[in-house]
Short mmCIF file of C-alpha atoms in Angstrom, two decimals:
data_model
loop_
_atom_site.label_atom_id
_atom_site.label_comp_id
_atom_site.label_asym_id
_atom_site.label_seq_id
_atom_site.Cartn_x
_atom_site.Cartn_y
_atom_site.Cartn_z
CA MET A 1 0.00 0.00 0.00
CA VAL A 2 0.92 3.67 -0.27
CA ASP A 3 -0.24 5.95 2.56
CA VAL A 4 -0.87 9.53 1.48
CA LYS A 5 -0.30 11.92 4.40
CA PHE A 6 -0.82 15.67 4.75
CA VAL A 7 -1.11 18.06 7.67
CA ASP A 8 -4.31 19.89 8.55
CA THR A 9 -4.57 23.51 9.66
CA PHE A 10 -3.88 22.77 13.31
CA GLY A 11 -0.96 20.39 12.87
CA ILE A 12 -2.53 16.91 12.84
CA TRP A 13 -1.57 14.41 10.15
CA GLN A 14 -4.44 13.20 7.96
CA HIS A 15 -4.21 10.30 5.51
CA PHE A 16 -5.79 8.00 2.97
CA SER A 17 -4.32 4.85 1.42
CA CYS A 18 -4.14 3.30 -2.05
CA PRO A 19 -2.73 0.10 -3.52
CA ILE A 20 0.91 0.67 -4.44
CA GLY A 21 0.04 0.42 -8.13
CA GLU A 22 -1.66 3.83 -7.83
CA LEU A 23 1.71 5.45 -7.10
CA THR A 24 2.66 6.03 -10.73
CA GLU A 25 5.23 8.45 -12.08
CA GLU A 26 2.39 10.68 -13.28
CA VAL A 27 1.04 11.07 -9.73
CA PHE A 28 4.07 13.18 -8.80
CA GLU A 29 2.96 15.69 -11.45
CA GLU A 30 -0.81 15.23 -11.33
CA GLY A 31 -1.34 14.53 -7.61
CA PHE A 32 -3.86 12.38 -5.78
CA GLY A 33 -7.38 13.81 -5.96
CA PHE A 34 -9.45 13.88 -2.75
CA ASP A 35 -12.35 15.63 -1.02
CA GLY A 36 -11.06 18.32 1.34
CA SER A 37 -14.43 19.56 2.60
CA SER A 38 -14.19 17.81 5.97
CA ILE A 39 -10.63 18.88 6.83
CA ARG A 40 -10.61 21.35 9.70
CA GLY A 41 -10.23 24.94 8.50
CA TRP A 42 -10.23 24.01 4.82
CA LYS A 43 -12.62 24.36 1.91
CA SER A 44 -16.38 24.41 2.00
CA ILE A 45 -18.53 21.71 0.44
CA GLU A 46 -19.10 23.61 -2.82
CA ALA A 47 -15.37 23.85 -3.65
CA SER A 48 -13.84 20.83 -2.01
CA ASP A 49 -11.90 18.98 -4.72
CA MET A 50 -8.18 19.12 -3.94
CA LEU A 51 -4.89 17.56 -5.00
CA ALA A 52 -2.32 15.95 -2.71
CA MET A 53 1.10 16.36 -4.35
CA PRO A 54 3.51 13.74 -2.95
CA ASP A 55 7.07 14.72 -2.06
CA PRO A 56 9.36 11.72 -2.76
CA GLU A 57 11.96 12.97 -0.28
CA THR A 58 9.53 12.30 2.56
CA ALA A 59 8.97 8.62 1.73
CA PHE A 60 9.47 5.96 4.39
CA MET A 61 8.16 2.47 5.12
CA ASP A 62 5.54 2.82 7.84
CA PRO A 63 6.66 0.65 10.79
CA PHE A 64 3.19 0.46 12.34
CA CYS A 65 1.24 -1.13 9.46
CA ALA A 66 0.63 -4.89 9.19
CA VAL A 67 0.94 -4.78 5.40
CA PRO A 68 4.09 -3.22 3.83
CA THR A 69 3.10 0.43 3.42
CA LEU A 70 5.04 3.29 1.86
CA SER A 71 4.26 6.65 3.49
CA VAL A 72 4.58 9.90 1.52
CA THR A 73 3.91 13.41 2.77
CA CYS A 74 2.08 15.77 0.43
CA THR A 75 1.62 19.45 -0.25
CA ILE A 76 -1.92 20.47 -1.20
CA ALA A 77 -2.78 22.12 -4.51
CA GLU A 78 -5.91 23.47 -6.19
CA THR A 79 -7.51 21.33 -8.91
CA GLY A 80 -7.27 22.76 -12.38
CA THR A 81 -4.57 25.36 -11.78
CA LYS A 82 -2.43 23.19 -9.47
CA GLU A 83 -1.63 26.37 -7.59
CA PRO A 84 -0.57 25.79 -3.96
CA TYR A 85 -3.55 25.89 -1.62
CA SER A 86 -3.23 29.01 0.54
CA ARG A 87 -4.44 27.24 3.70
CA ASP A 88 -2.07 24.28 3.44
CA PRO A 89 0.49 24.62 6.26
CA ARG A 90 3.20 22.76 4.33
CA GLY A 91 2.70 25.12 1.42
CA ILE A 92 3.08 28.06 3.81
CA ALA A 93 6.43 26.66 4.96
CA GLN A 94 7.55 26.28 1.34
CA ARG A 95 6.59 29.89 0.60
CA ALA A 96 8.56 31.03 3.65
CA GLU A 97 11.69 29.36 2.24
CA LYS A 98 11.07 30.98 -1.16
CA TYR A 99 10.64 34.38 0.48
CA LEU A 100 13.95 33.96 2.30
CA LEU A 101 15.68 33.30 -1.03
CA SER A 102 14.01 36.34 -2.60
CA THR A 103 15.45 38.66 0.04
CA GLY A 104 19.01 37.71 -0.87
CA LEU A 105 19.91 37.78 2.82
CA ALA A 106 20.35 34.01 3.14
CA ASP A 107 19.48 30.85 1.28
CA THR A 108 18.73 28.48 4.19
CA ALA A 109 16.92 28.83 7.51
CA TYR A 110 17.77 26.02 9.90
CA MET A 111 15.33 25.03 12.63
CA GLY A 112 16.04 22.71 15.54
CA PRO A 113 12.96 22.12 17.73
CA GLU A 114 13.17 20.47 21.16
CA ALA A 115 9.72 19.02 21.75
CA GLU A 116 8.76 17.66 25.17
CA PHE A 117 5.85 15.31 25.86
CA PHE A 118 4.29 13.08 28.50
CA ILE A 119 3.92 9.29 28.44
CA PHE A 120 0.98 8.26 30.64
CA ASP A 121 -0.44 4.88 31.57
CA ASN A 122 -4.06 6.01 31.53
CA VAL A 123 -6.15 9.04 30.56
CA GLN A 124 -9.85 9.69 31.13
CA TYR A 125 -11.86 12.85 30.51
CA ASP A 126 -15.42 13.95 29.90
CA ASN A 127 -17.25 17.26 29.48
CA GLN A 128 -21.02 17.65 29.56
CA GLY A 129 -23.40 20.38 30.57
CA HIS A 130 -23.62 19.14 34.14
CA THR A 131 -20.23 17.49 34.68
CA SER A 132 -16.58 17.85 33.74
CA PHE A 133 -13.45 15.96 34.76
CA TYR A 134 -10.06 14.69 33.64
CA ARG A 135 -7.72 12.12 35.14
CA VAL A 136 -4.27 11.07 33.96
CA ASP A 137 -2.11 8.47 35.66
CA SER A 138 1.42 7.14 35.52
CA GLU A 139 3.24 4.49 37.51
CA GLU A 140 5.97 7.10 37.97
CA GLY A 141 3.63 9.74 39.40
CA ILE A 142 4.52 10.90 42.90
CA TRP A 143 0.81 10.78 43.79
CA ASN A 144 1.07 6.97 43.55
CA SER A 145 3.63 6.67 46.36
CA GLY A 146 0.90 5.35 48.66
CA ARG A 147 -1.04 3.25 46.15
CA ASP A 148 -1.43 -0.47 46.78
CA GLU A 149 0.44 -1.89 43.80
CA ALA A 150 1.03 -5.34 45.30
CA PRO A 151 3.80 -4.52 45.95
CA ASN A 152 4.54 -0.79 45.63
CA LEU A 153 8.31 -0.63 45.14
CA GLY A 154 8.64 3.12 45.63
CA TYR A 155 11.00 5.14 43.43
CA LYS A 156 8.28 7.57 42.37
CA ILE A 157 9.65 10.76 40.82
CA ARG A 158 8.97 13.82 42.99
CA HIS A 159 7.52 16.97 41.43
CA LYS A 160 10.16 18.87 39.43
CA GLU A 161 12.81 16.18 40.09
CA GLY A 162 12.48 14.20 36.87
CA TYR A 163 15.53 15.67 35.13
CA PHE A 164 18.02 12.87 34.47
CA PRO A 165 17.53 10.29 37.29
CA VAL A 166 18.52 6.76 36.28
CA SER A 167 16.34 3.69 36.72
CA PRO A 168 14.50 2.48 38.72
CA ASN A 169 13.17 6.07 39.10
CA ASP A 170 13.22 6.53 35.33
CA THR A 171 10.95 3.71 34.15
CA GLN A 172 10.81 4.80 30.50
CA GLN A 173 14.38 4.44 29.22
CA ASP A 174 13.47 1.48 27.02
CA ILE A 175 10.34 2.99 25.47
CA ARG A 176 12.18 6.23 24.67
CA THR A 177 14.99 4.20 23.11
CA GLU A 178 12.45 2.34 20.98
CA MET A 179 11.11 5.71 19.83
CA VAL A 180 14.65 6.89 19.01
CA LEU A 181 15.57 3.80 17.00
CA THR A 182 12.27 3.91 15.12
CA MET A 183 12.80 7.58 14.22
CA GLU A 184 16.35 6.91 13.07
CA ALA A 185 15.13 4.03 10.87
CA LEU A 186 12.72 6.52 9.25
CA GLY A 187 15.45 9.06 8.50
CA VAL A 188 15.15 11.32 11.55
CA PRO A 189 18.66 11.50 13.09
CA ILE A 190 18.52 11.80 16.87
CA GLU A 191 20.99 13.57 19.16
CA ARG A 192 19.75 12.43 22.59
CA GLN A 193 16.78 11.32 24.67
CA HIS A 194 16.10 11.76 28.38
CA HIS A 195 13.49 12.09 31.10
CA GLU A 196 12.31 15.65 31.58
CA VAL A 197 11.72 17.68 34.75
CA ALA A 198 8.15 16.70 35.62
CA THR A 199 7.01 13.57 37.41
CA ALA A 200 4.82 11.00 35.61
CA GLY A 201 6.74 10.30 32.44
CA GLN A 202 7.72 13.65 30.96
CA ALA A 203 10.23 13.06 28.15
CA GLU A 204 12.31 14.80 25.53
CA ILE A 205 13.89 13.47 22.35
CA ASP A 206 16.01 15.88 20.29
CA TYR A 207 16.63 15.45 16.59
CA LYS A 208 19.27 17.21 14.52
CA PHE A 209 18.40 20.58 13.02
CA ASP A 210 17.40 20.80 9.38
CA SER A 211 16.08 23.31 6.87
CA LEU A 212 12.72 24.83 7.78
CA LEU A 213 10.51 22.56 5.66
CA ARG A 214 12.44 19.39 6.43
CA ALA A 215 12.53 20.16 10.16
CA ALA A 216 8.75 20.49 10.12
CA ASP A 217 8.38 17.27 8.11
CA LYS A 218 10.53 15.50 10.71
CA MET A 219 8.45 16.91 13.58
CA MET A 220 5.38 15.23 12.07
CA VAL A 221 7.25 11.92 11.89
CA TYR A 222 8.45 12.52 15.46
CA ARG A 223 4.91 12.94 16.78
CA TYR A 224 3.67 9.95 14.81
CA VAL A 225 6.39 7.69 16.19
CA VAL A 226 6.05 8.89 19.79
CA LYS A 227 2.30 8.29 19.86
CA ASN A 228 2.38 4.94 18.06
CA VAL A 229 5.30 3.46 19.99
CA ALA A 230 3.52 4.48 23.21
CA TRP A 231 0.30 2.86 21.93
CA LYS A 232 2.19 -0.28 20.94
CA ASN A 233 3.50 -0.53 24.52
CA GLY A 234 0.09 -0.05 26.13
CA LYS A 235 0.72 3.58 27.02
CA THR A 236 -0.48 6.96 25.76
CA ALA A 237 1.60 9.98 24.79
CA THR A 238 0.49 13.61 24.63
CA PHE A 239 2.03 16.85 23.39
CA MET A 240 -0.52 18.87 25.38
CA PRO A 241 1.53 21.69 26.94
CA LYS A 242 0.24 21.51 30.52
CA PRO A 243 -1.53 18.27 31.49
CA LEU A 244 -0.39 18.43 35.16
CA PHE A 245 -0.99 21.16 37.72
CA GLY A 246 1.95 21.98 39.96
CA ASP A 247 4.68 20.60 37.73
CA ASN A 248 6.49 21.58 34.56
CA GLY A 249 4.66 21.76 31.28
CA SER A 250 5.99 20.71 27.88
CA GLY A 251 7.74 23.28 25.72
CA MET A 252 9.18 23.27 22.22
CA HIS A 253 12.27 25.46 22.23
CA VAL A 254 13.18 26.30 18.63
CA HIS A 255 16.85 26.79 17.68
CA GLN A 256 17.29 28.98 14.59
CA SER A 257 20.07 30.18 12.31
CA LEU A 258 20.49 31.60 8.82
CA TRP A 259 23.10 30.38 6.33
CA LYS A 260 24.23 31.45 2.84
CA LYS A 261 26.28 29.40 0.40
CA GLY A 262 27.18 26.95 3.15
CA LYS A 263 28.37 29.61 5.59
CA PRO A 264 26.73 30.48 8.94
CA LEU A 265 25.55 34.07 9.19
CA PHE A 266 24.85 34.27 12.92
CA ALA A 267 28.48 34.05 14.09
CA GLY A 268 30.34 37.29 14.76
CA ASN A 269 32.01 39.53 17.29
CA GLU A 270 28.99 41.08 18.96
CA TYR A 271 27.29 39.98 22.19
CA ALA A 272 27.76 36.24 22.91
CA GLY A 273 29.67 35.80 19.66
CA LEU A 274 26.74 36.85 17.50
CA SER A 275 26.74 38.80 14.25
CA PRO A 276 24.78 42.04 13.76
CA MET A 277 22.38 40.01 11.60
CA ALA A 278 21.71 37.62 14.48
CA LEU A 279 21.04 40.49 16.88
CA HIS A 280 18.64 42.10 14.42
CA TYR A 281 16.95 38.70 13.95
CA ILE A 282 16.48 38.57 17.74
CA GLY A 283 15.10 42.10 17.58
CA GLY A 284 12.46 40.97 15.09
CA ILE A 285 11.52 37.95 17.19
CA LEU A 286 11.13 40.05 20.34
CA LYS A 287 9.27 42.82 18.51
CA HIS A 288 6.65 40.39 17.21
CA ALA A 289 6.76 37.88 20.08
CA ARG A 290 3.30 38.67 21.44
CA ALA A 291 1.73 38.12 18.01
CA LEU A 292 3.85 35.00 17.46
CA CYS A 293 2.25 33.44 20.53
CA ALA A 294 -1.04 33.06 18.65
CA ILE A 295 0.76 30.66 16.26
CA CYS A 296 3.59 29.23 18.39
CA SER A 297 1.51 28.76 21.59
CA PRO A 298 -1.85 28.24 19.92
CA THR A 299 -4.02 26.52 22.56
CA THR A 300 -5.81 27.70 25.66
CA ASN A 301 -3.74 25.13 27.55
CA SER A 302 -0.53 26.83 26.35
CA TYR A 303 -1.17 29.69 28.75
CA LYS A 304 -1.32 27.35 31.74
CA ARG A 305 2.40 26.90 31.03
CA LEU A 306 3.21 30.53 30.15
CA VAL A 307 2.70 31.92 33.65
CA PRO A 308 4.99 34.54 35.26
CA GLY A 309 7.14 33.21 38.08
CA TYR A 310 6.96 29.56 37.04
CA GLU A 311 9.04 27.44 34.71
CA ALA A 312 8.27 29.03 31.35
CA PRO A 313 10.14 32.05 29.92
CA VAL A 314 7.36 34.64 29.69
CA ASN A 315 9.62 37.70 29.79
CA LEU A 316 10.63 39.04 26.40
CA ALA A 317 14.37 39.46 26.73
CA TYR A 318 17.51 37.76 25.41
CA SER A 319 20.55 36.38 27.16
CA SER A 320 23.43 33.96 26.80
CA ARG A 321 23.54 33.16 30.49
CA ASN A 322 20.19 31.84 31.58
CA ARG A 323 17.12 29.97 30.48
CA SER A 324 14.69 32.44 32.02
CA ALA A 325 14.96 34.66 28.92
CA ALA A 326 12.60 34.16 25.98
CA VAL A 327 15.60 34.16 23.63
CA ARG A 328 18.72 32.30 24.72
CA ILE A 329 22.05 32.13 22.92
CA PRO A 330 23.52 28.65 23.51
CA THR A 331 27.24 28.70 24.34
CA TYR A 332 28.12 25.01 24.24
CA SER A 333 30.54 25.50 21.34
CA GLU A 334 32.69 28.26 19.86
CA ASN A 335 32.36 26.74 16.39
CA PRO A 336 30.75 29.37 14.10
CA LYS A 337 28.57 26.62 12.63
CA ALA A 338 27.01 26.06 16.07
CA LYS A 339 26.06 29.72 16.57
CA ARG A 340 22.31 30.04 16.79
CA ILE A 341 19.48 31.54 18.79
CA GLU A 342 16.92 29.59 20.81
CA TYR A 343 13.35 30.85 21.17
CA ARG A 344 11.79 29.29 24.26
CA PRO A 345 8.09 30.27 24.59
CA PRO A 346 6.67 27.89 21.90
CA ASP A 347 5.16 24.54 22.83
CA PRO A 348 4.53 21.30 20.92
CA SER A 349 0.83 21.98 20.37
CA ALA A 350 1.98 24.32 17.57
CA ASN A 351 1.74 23.31 13.94
CA PRO A 352 5.47 23.16 13.10
CA TYR A 353 5.04 24.37 9.52
CA LEU A 354 3.21 27.49 10.67
CA ALA A 355 5.39 28.11 13.73
CA PHE A 356 8.71 27.83 11.89
CA ALA A 357 7.46 30.01 9.02
CA ALA A 358 6.18 32.69 11.41
CA LEU A 359 9.44 32.70 13.39
CA LEU A 360 11.47 33.10 10.21
CA LEU A 361 9.30 35.98 9.01
CA ALA A 362 9.59 37.76 12.36
CA GLY A 363 13.36 37.34 12.38
CA LEU A 364 13.71 38.50 8.78
CA ASP A 365 11.59 41.55 9.55
CA GLY A 366 14.13 42.41 12.23
CA VAL A 367 17.07 41.86 9.86
CA ILE A 368 15.54 43.93 7.06
CA ASN A 369 14.64 46.80 9.40
CA LYS A 370 17.79 46.43 11.56
CA THR A 371 15.64 46.13 14.68
CA ASP A 372 17.59 46.78 17.87
CA PRO A 373 16.92 44.00 20.41
CA GLY A 374 17.93 46.29 23.29
CA GLU A 375 20.35 45.33 26.02
CA PRO A 376 20.71 41.68 27.03
CA LEU A 377 19.41 40.66 30.41
CA ASP A 378 22.04 38.50 32.06
CA LYS A 379 20.28 38.22 35.39
CA ASN A 380 17.87 35.58 36.62
CA ILE A 381 14.63 37.17 35.50
CA TYR A 382 12.67 35.16 38.07
CA GLU A 383 14.60 36.93 40.85
CA LEU A 384 14.42 40.49 39.54
CA PRO A 385 12.94 43.07 41.94
CA PRO A 386 9.46 44.28 40.91
CA GLU A 387 10.66 47.71 39.77
CA GLU A 388 13.08 46.12 37.28
CA LEU A 389 10.69 43.39 36.20
CA LYS A 390 8.08 45.99 35.20
CA LYS A 391 10.44 47.17 32.47
CA VAL A 392 10.56 43.73 30.83
CA PRO A 393 7.57 43.01 28.53
CA ASN A 394 5.71 39.71 28.86
CA VAL A 395 4.04 37.28 26.51
CA PRO A 396 0.22 37.42 26.49
CA GLY A 397 -1.61 35.90 29.42
CA SER A 398 -4.23 34.01 27.40
CA LEU A 399 -5.01 32.74 23.93
CA GLY A 400 -7.56 35.51 23.53
CA GLU A 401 -4.96 38.16 24.33
CA ALA A 402 -2.49 36.52 21.91
CA LEU A 403 -5.10 36.66 19.15
CA ASP A 404 -5.65 40.35 19.86
CA CYS A 405 -1.90 40.84 19.43
CA LEU A 406 -1.92 38.92 16.15
CA GLU A 407 -4.76 41.02 14.80
CA ALA A 408 -2.83 44.19 15.71
CA ASP A 409 0.54 42.95 14.40
CA HIS A 410 0.54 40.64 11.40
CA GLU A 411 1.89 42.62 8.44
CA PHE A 412 5.24 40.86 8.80
CA LEU A 413 3.47 37.52 8.13
CA LEU A 414 2.08 38.73 4.80
CA LYS A 415 5.49 39.41 3.25
CA GLY A 416 6.11 37.30 0.16
CA ASP A 417 2.50 36.05 0.34
CA VAL A 418 3.70 33.45 2.84
CA PHE A 419 0.58 33.83 4.94
CA THR A 420 -2.53 35.42 3.50
CA GLN A 421 -4.98 37.71 5.24
CA GLU A 422 -7.69 35.15 4.50
CA PHE A 423 -5.69 32.42 6.27
CA LEU A 424 -5.02 34.61 9.30
CA ASP A 425 -8.71 35.57 9.52
CA MET A 426 -9.67 31.90 9.43
CA TRP A 427 -7.02 31.04 12.06
CA THR A 428 -8.13 33.82 14.38
CA SER A 429 -11.79 32.91 14.06
CA ALA A 430 -11.15 29.20 14.74
CA LYS A 431 -8.91 29.92 17.72
CA ARG A 432 -11.38 32.39 19.23
CA LYS A 433 -13.96 29.60 19.22
CA GLU A 434 -11.54 27.48 21.27
CA HIS A 435 -10.94 30.38 23.65
CA ASP A 436 -14.68 30.96 24.04
CA ALA A 437 -15.40 27.26 24.52
CA LEU A 438 -13.25 27.29 27.64
CA ARG A 439 -14.36 30.74 28.79
CA LEU A 440 -18.05 29.75 28.71
CA ARG A 441 -17.76 26.55 30.77
CA PRO A 442 -17.63 26.25 34.56
CA HIS A 443 -14.25 24.97 35.72
CA PRO A 444 -14.16 22.12 38.25
CA TYR A 445 -11.94 24.17 40.56
CA GLU A 446 -14.55 26.92 40.67
CA PHE A 447 -16.72 24.54 42.72
CA HIS A 448 -13.91 24.32 45.27
CA LEU A 449 -13.65 28.10 45.38
CA TYR A 450 -17.24 29.23 45.11
CA TYR A 451 -19.83 26.53 45.72
CA ASP A 452 -20.62 27.82 49.20
CA VAL A 453 -21.07 31.47 48.22
#
């Protein structure tokens, strides 16, 4: 079989399958026809015929199918004209790369995302007009230290103490290794895997940076492998940013650099070994950071993680010294090829094609306009006195506020027709519905606070 995959508006892979004989040479020019009317955020019923154009560089043998199955990722095109569909996220990423080339500033944008996730043993949730609840569980969870497990052998990971303990505390070394080896077999080279800070199976697997489009393609493979290897082992994995109260959420720090003709452009003699271009790129990211949140932290749950005074970098500053800044300059190596910037507010609920494209456009806006990023903040932002902290801008406090920022600041996303106004209007409308869905419902904790009023 051949499995035809493409990404929907909000970053979820969709697919249909055909006998391998349907994968002819002509298909790479003509595409696979399909009905796109039921894809979230896409066409209406009266104009729903679409083409899935397979990219042969994305092909891999799907390790989770019983029958040998070749997987190919597609970009979506309009029937008739074969013009790229303006709402296709992969097409948006491709247009971002073309826009970069058109500026003459660089020919390659490298992206290196670090996506965190949770591996749970059980998840239950329900929402109705008269009731609402969720429950996740993990054999590692500190809340199970007193559970009758016949026998309970202890070694539960305490809150915020999950960073790097060996087994028997870390119970998920083998399942993470299976994920790593599966990804590598599918062409996603891995640098490292480890337990993350939170109790209850928080994990991180880092793959090597790649060009913008390819890094996003690999993030989709990454998610697919993580979820299916967990499923295969009787567990469940989630990229939800904040599934646990009182412990760290899951981020997706994005490392970025620009190159031209095989040479890195971010290395120089300015602050932290950066070039003027890199500092201006940071200036663009910080200038548009509040609007970027609507794309890079796109769920209501994202803002349970982005809370001042907790683990996430909500303060819009840059630094080489600490991880409390929104933009960090890694200093592991003096090699010019390793010089990059790391943007820390995003989380793995983001659609990688949209997030990477938006970050590139914000950075390029800073480079083109020589945006000054201001002075670096080499102090622990979490320990700044209130009078100093007031001078440091923050990310938005909610999805609704982030969408307001996007509506007020989005011209940089329209450059090169990478994003269209029509796409951004659709995105904002869809995300406001999510924001309102949560805003309109009673929260279970409100009963604890207010039932006796």
